[in-house]
CSV table of C-alpha atoms in Angstrom, one decimal:
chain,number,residue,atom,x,y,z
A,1339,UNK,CA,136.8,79.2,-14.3
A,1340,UNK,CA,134.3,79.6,-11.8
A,1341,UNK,CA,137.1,78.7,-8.6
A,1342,UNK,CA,134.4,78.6,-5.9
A,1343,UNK,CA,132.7,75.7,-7.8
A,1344,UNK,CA,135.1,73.5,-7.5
A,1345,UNK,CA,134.2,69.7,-7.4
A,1346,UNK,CA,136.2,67.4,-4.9
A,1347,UNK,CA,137.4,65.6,-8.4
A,1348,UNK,CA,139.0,69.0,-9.6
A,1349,UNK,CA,140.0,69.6,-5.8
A,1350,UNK,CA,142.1,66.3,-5.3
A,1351,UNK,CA,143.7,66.9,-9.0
A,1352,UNK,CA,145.0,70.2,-8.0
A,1353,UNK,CA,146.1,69.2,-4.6
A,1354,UNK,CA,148.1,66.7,-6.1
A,1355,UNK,CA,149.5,68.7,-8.7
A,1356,UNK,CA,150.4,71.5,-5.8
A,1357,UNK,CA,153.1,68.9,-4.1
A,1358,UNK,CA,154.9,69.3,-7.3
A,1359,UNK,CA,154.0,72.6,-8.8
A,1360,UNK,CA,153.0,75.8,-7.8
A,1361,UNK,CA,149.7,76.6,-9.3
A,1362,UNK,CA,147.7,79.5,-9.9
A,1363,UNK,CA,146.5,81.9,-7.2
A,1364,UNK,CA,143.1,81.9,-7.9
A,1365,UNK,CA,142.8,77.9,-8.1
A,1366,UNK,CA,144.9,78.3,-4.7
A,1367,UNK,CA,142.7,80.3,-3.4
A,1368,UNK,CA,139.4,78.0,-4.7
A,1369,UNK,CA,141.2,75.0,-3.5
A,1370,UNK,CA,141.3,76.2,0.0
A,1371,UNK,CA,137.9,78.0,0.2
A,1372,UNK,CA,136.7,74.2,-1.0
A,1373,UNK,CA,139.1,72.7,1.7
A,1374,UNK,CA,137.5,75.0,4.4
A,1375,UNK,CA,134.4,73.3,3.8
A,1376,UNK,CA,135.0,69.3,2.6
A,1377,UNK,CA,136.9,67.3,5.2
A,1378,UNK,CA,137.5,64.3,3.2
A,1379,UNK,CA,139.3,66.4,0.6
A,1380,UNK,CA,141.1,68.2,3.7
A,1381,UNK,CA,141.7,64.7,4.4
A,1382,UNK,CA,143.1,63.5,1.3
A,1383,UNK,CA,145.9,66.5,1.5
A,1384,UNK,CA,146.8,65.8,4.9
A,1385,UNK,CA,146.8,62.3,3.7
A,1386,UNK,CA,149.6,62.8,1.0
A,1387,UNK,CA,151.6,65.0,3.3
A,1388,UNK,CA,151.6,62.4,5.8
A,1389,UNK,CA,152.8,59.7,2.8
A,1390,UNK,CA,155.3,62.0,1.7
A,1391,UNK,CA,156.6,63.0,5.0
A,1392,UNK,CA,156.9,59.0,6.2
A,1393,UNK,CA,158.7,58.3,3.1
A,1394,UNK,CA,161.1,61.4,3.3
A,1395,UNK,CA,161.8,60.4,7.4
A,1396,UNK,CA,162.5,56.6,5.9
A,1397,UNK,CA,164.9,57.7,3.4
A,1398,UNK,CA,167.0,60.4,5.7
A,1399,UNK,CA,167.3,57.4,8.5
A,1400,UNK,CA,168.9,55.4,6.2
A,1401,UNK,CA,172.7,56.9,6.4
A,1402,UNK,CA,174.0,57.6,2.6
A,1403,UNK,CA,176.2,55.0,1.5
A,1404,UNK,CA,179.7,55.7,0.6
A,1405,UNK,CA,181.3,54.4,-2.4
A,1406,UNK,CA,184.0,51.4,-1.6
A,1407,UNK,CA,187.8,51.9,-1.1
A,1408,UNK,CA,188.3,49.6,-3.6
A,1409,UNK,CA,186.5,50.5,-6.0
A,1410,UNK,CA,187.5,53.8,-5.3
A,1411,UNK,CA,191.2,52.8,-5.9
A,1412,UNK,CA,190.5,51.1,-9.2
A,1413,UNK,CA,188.7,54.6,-10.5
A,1414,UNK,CA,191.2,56.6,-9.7
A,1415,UNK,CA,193.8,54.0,-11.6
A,1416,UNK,CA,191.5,53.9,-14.6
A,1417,UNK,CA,191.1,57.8,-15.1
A,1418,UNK,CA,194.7,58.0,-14.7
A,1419,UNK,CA,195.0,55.7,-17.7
A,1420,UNK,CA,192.7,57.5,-19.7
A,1421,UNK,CA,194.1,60.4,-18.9
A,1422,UNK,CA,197.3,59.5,-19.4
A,1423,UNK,CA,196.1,58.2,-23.6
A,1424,UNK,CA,194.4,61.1,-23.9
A,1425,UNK,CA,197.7,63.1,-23.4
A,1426,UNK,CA,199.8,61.2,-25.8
B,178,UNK,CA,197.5,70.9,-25.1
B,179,UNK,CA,201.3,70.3,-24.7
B,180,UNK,CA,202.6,73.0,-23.5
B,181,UNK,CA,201.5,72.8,-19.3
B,182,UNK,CA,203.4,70.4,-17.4
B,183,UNK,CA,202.7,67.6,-15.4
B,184,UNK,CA,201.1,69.0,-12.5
B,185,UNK,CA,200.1,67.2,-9.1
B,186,UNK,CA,197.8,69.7,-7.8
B,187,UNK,CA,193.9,69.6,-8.1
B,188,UNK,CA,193.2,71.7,-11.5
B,189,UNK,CA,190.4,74.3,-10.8
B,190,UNK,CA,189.8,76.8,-13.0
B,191,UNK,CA,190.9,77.7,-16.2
B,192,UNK,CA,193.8,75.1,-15.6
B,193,UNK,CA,193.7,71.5,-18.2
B,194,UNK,CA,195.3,69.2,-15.8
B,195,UNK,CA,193.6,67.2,-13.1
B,196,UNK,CA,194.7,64.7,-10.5
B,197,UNK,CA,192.3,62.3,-10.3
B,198,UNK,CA,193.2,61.1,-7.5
B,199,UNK,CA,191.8,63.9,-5.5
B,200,UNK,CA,188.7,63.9,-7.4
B,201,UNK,CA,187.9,60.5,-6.6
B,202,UNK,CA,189.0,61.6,-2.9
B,203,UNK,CA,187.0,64.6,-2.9
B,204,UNK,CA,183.9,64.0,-5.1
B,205,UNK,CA,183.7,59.9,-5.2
B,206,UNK,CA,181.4,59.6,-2.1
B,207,UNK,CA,178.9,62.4,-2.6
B,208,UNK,CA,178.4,61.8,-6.3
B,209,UNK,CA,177.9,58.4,-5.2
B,210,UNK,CA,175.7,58.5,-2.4
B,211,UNK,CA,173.9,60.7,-4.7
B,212,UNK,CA,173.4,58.0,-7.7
B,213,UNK,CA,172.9,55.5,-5.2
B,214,UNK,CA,169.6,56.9,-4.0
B,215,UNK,CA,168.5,57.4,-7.3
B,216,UNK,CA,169.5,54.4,-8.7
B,217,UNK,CA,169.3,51.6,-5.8
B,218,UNK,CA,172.1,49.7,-7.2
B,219,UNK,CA,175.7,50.0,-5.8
B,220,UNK,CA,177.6,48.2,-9.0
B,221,UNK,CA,175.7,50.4,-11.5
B,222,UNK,CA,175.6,53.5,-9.2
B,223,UNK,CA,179.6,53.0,-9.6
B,224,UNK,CA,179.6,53.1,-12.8
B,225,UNK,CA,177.7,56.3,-13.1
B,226,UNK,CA,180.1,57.7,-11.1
B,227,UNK,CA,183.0,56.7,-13.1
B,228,UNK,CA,181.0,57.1,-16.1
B,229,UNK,CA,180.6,61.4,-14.9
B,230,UNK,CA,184.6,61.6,-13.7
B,231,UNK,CA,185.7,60.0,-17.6
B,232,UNK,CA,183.0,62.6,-19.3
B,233,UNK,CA,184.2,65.2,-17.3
B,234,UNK,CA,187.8,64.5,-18.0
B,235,UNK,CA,187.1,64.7,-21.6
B,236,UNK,CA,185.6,67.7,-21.4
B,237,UNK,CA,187.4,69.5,-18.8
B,238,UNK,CA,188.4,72.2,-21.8
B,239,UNK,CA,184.8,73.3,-21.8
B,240,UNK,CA,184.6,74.0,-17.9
B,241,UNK,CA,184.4,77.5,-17.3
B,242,UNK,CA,184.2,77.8,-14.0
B,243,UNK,CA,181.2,79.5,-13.9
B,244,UNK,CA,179.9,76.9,-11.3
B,245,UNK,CA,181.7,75.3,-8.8
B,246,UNK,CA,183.5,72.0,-9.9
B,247,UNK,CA,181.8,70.2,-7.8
B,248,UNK,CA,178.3,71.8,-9.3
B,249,UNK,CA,179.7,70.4,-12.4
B,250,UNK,CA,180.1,67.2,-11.5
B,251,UNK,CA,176.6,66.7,-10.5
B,252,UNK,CA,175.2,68.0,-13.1
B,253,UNK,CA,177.0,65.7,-15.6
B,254,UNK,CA,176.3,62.3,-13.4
B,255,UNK,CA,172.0,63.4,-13.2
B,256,UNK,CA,172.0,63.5,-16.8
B,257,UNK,CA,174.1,60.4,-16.8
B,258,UNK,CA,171.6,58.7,-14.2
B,259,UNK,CA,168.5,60.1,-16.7
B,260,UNK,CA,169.6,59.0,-19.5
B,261,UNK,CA,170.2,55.5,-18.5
B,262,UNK,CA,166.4,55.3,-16.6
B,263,UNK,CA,165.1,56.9,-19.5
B,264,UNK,CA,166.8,53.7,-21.5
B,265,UNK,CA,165.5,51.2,-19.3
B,266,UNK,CA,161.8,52.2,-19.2
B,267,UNK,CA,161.7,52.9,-22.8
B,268,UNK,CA,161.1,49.4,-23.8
B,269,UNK,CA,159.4,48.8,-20.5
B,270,UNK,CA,156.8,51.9,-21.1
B,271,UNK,CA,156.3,51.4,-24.9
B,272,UNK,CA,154.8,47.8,-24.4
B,273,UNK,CA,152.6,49.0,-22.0
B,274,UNK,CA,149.4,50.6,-22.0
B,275,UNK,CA,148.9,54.0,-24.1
B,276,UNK,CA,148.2,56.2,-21.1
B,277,UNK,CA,144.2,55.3,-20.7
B,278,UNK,CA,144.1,56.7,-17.1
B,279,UNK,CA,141.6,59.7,-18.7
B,280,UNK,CA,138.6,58.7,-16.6
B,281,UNK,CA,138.4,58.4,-12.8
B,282,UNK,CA,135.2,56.6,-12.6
B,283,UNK,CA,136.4,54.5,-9.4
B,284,UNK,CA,137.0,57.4,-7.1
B,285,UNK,CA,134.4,60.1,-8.4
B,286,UNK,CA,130.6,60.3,-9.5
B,287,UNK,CA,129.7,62.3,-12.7
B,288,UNK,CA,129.5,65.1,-10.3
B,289,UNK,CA,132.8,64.9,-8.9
B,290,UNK,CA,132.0,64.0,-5.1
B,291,UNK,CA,133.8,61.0,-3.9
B,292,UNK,CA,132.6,57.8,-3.9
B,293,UNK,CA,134.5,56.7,-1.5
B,294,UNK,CA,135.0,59.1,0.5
B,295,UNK,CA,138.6,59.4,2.4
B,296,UNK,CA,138.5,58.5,5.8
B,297,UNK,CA,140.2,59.4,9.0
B,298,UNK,CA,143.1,57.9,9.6
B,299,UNK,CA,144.2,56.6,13.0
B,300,UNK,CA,147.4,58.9,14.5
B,301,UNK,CA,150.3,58.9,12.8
B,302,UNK,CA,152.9,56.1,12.9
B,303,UNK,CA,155.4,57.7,15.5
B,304,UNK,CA,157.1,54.8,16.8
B,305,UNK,CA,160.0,53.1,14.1
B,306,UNK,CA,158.5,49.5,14.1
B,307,UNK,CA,154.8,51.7,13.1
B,308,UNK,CA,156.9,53.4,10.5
B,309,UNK,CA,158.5,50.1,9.3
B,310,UNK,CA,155.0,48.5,9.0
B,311,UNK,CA,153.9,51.2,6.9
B,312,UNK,CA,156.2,51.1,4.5
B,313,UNK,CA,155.9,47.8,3.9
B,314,UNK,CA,152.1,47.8,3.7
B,315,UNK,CA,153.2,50.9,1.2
B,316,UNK,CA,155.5,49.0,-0.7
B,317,UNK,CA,152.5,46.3,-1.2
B,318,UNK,CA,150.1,49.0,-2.3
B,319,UNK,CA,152.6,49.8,-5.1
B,320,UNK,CA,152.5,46.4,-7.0
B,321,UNK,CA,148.5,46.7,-7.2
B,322,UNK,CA,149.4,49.5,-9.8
B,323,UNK,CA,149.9,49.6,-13.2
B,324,UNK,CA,153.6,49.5,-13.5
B,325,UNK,CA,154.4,53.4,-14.8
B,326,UNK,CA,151.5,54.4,-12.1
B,327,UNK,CA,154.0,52.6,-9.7
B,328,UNK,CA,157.4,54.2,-11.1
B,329,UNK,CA,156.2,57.6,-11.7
B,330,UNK,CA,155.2,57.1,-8.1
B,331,UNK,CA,158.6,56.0,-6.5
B,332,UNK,CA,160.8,58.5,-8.6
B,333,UNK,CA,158.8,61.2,-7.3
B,334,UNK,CA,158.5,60.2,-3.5
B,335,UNK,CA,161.3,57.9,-3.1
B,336,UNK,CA,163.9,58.6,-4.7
B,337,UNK,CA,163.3,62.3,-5.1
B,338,UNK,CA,163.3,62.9,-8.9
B,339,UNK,CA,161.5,66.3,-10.0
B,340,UNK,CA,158.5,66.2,-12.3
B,341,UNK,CA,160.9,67.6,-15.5
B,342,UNK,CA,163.2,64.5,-15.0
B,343,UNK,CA,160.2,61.9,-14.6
B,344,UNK,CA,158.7,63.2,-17.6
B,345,UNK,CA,162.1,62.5,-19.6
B,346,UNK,CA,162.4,59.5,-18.0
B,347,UNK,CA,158.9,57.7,-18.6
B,348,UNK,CA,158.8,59.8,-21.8
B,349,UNK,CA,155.6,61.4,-21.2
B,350,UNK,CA,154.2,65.0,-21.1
B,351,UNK,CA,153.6,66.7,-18.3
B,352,UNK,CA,149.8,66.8,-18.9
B,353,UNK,CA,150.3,62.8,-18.6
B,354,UNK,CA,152.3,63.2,-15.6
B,355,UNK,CA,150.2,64.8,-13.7
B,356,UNK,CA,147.2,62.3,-14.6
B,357,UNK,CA,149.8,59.4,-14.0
B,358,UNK,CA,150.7,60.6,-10.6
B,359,UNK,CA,147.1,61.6,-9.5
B,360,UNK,CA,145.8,58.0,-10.1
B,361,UNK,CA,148.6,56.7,-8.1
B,362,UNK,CA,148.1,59.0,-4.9
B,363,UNK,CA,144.7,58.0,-5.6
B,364,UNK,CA,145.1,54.1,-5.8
B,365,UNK,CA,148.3,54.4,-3.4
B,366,UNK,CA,145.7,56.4,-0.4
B,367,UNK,CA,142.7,54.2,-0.6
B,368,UNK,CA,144.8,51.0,-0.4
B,369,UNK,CA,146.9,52.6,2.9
B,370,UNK,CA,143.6,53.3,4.1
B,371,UNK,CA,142.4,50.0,3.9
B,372,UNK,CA,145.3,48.1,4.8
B,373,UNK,CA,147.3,50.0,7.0
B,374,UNK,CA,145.1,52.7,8.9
């Protein structure tokens, strides 16, 4: 693969697949030599960081729920009973 | 399995009886805050929960204790939670489309510049009534995709599924996955750019 050929169509496919997967150091190493020069594909990264980032901040704000006392009660009654068949 | 007594205390290790009582107490919230997240439903979420302690009961023989209970636990309720998505989007995904995302002739000449090229964006939303907007301008942007563009999408930034579990879920190989998601960071950037920044 000729990585400092690179297309901004093979570019923005392998930037997206890097905020999943690592990928390999010489399409690294071709995606940032074409990042270097492009600025709207530089643009598209910082783009999806910035997406992902907003959404991550959104979601951590939000405190985690906890599960209700009653319902909790009810579980632990219900596992008791099954517990409780299981053993006899 | 007759031959322990009724014991009151927590059973780790190598030991066949639990209280589970102090597994609700100790493991209830975080396994639920956990499904929750996942699953945006506090009733079936719950369930899940439950769902994990009853399998776990059952097969408390096999528990070696060579991860923490707790580690356990988890990893009993995230095949619970995959399993049921991977239910629910199995009629969903097999009425849909075949996955025809191959070409990308919106966002890319036959040479591979960009049509449209991205833009710059205006400084980032700092303030939390910015933030708010943008989600909601976000949240528009996904119903202008196709639906699994959309829930490939929201697993993987929203609710923090890997790509191994959206894959399972949607049904789909990775090759697909990664075509999937590209189209909708794609369709998901250029509308935020033209409706939010």
């Amino acid at each position: 693969m000729k990585i400092w050929l690179f297309n901004c169509k093979e570019v923005s496919h392998l930037v997206s697949q890097s905020m999943d997967h690592k990928i390999g150091l010489s399409k690294k190493i071709g995606v940032r030599f074409h990042l270097l020069m492009c600025k709207h594909c530089a643009r598209f990264e910082n783009q999806l960081t910035l997406i992902r980032s907003l959404l991550k901040k959104s979601s951590t704000a939000s405190t985690t729920p906890k599960m209700d006392e009653e319902a909790k009660k009810q579980m632990t009654r219900s596992l008791k009973e099954y517990q409780d068949q299981e053993q006899q | 399995m007759g031959k322990m007594g009724k014991s009151t205390r927590p059973a780790y290790r190598g030991s066949q009886t639990v209280d589970p009582e102090i597994w609700v107490e100790t493991y209830a919230d975080s396994l639920y805050g956990y499904a929750y997240v996942k699953i945006n439903n506090s009733s079936l979420a719950e369930e899940l929960v439950q769902d994990t302690f009853v399998a776990a009961l059952g097969a408390r023989k096999n528990f070696r204790g060579n991860s923490s209970e707790k580690t356990w636990l988890f990893s009993i309720l995230k095949n619970k939670i995959i399993d049921h998505l991977r239910r629910k989007y199995r009629d969903k995904v097999q009425s849909l489309d075949t996955v025809s995302d191959q070409g990308l002739d919106e966002y890319f000449d036959d040479r591979g510049a960009w049509l449209n090229k991205p833009g710059k964006w205006k400084d980032n939303p700092q303030e939390r009534y910015e933030q708010n907007e943008f989600l909601t301008v976000l949240r528009d942007c996904l119903t202008f995709l196709p639906s699994r563009q959309s829930d490939a999408f929201q697993f993987r930034e929203m609710r923090d599924f890997d790509s191994e579990e959206i894959c399972k879920i949607l049904g789909i190989s990775s090759t697909n996955y990664w075509v999937v998601l590209h189209r909708a960071r794609l369709a998901i950037r250029a509308c935020l750019e033209k409706n939010w920044f």
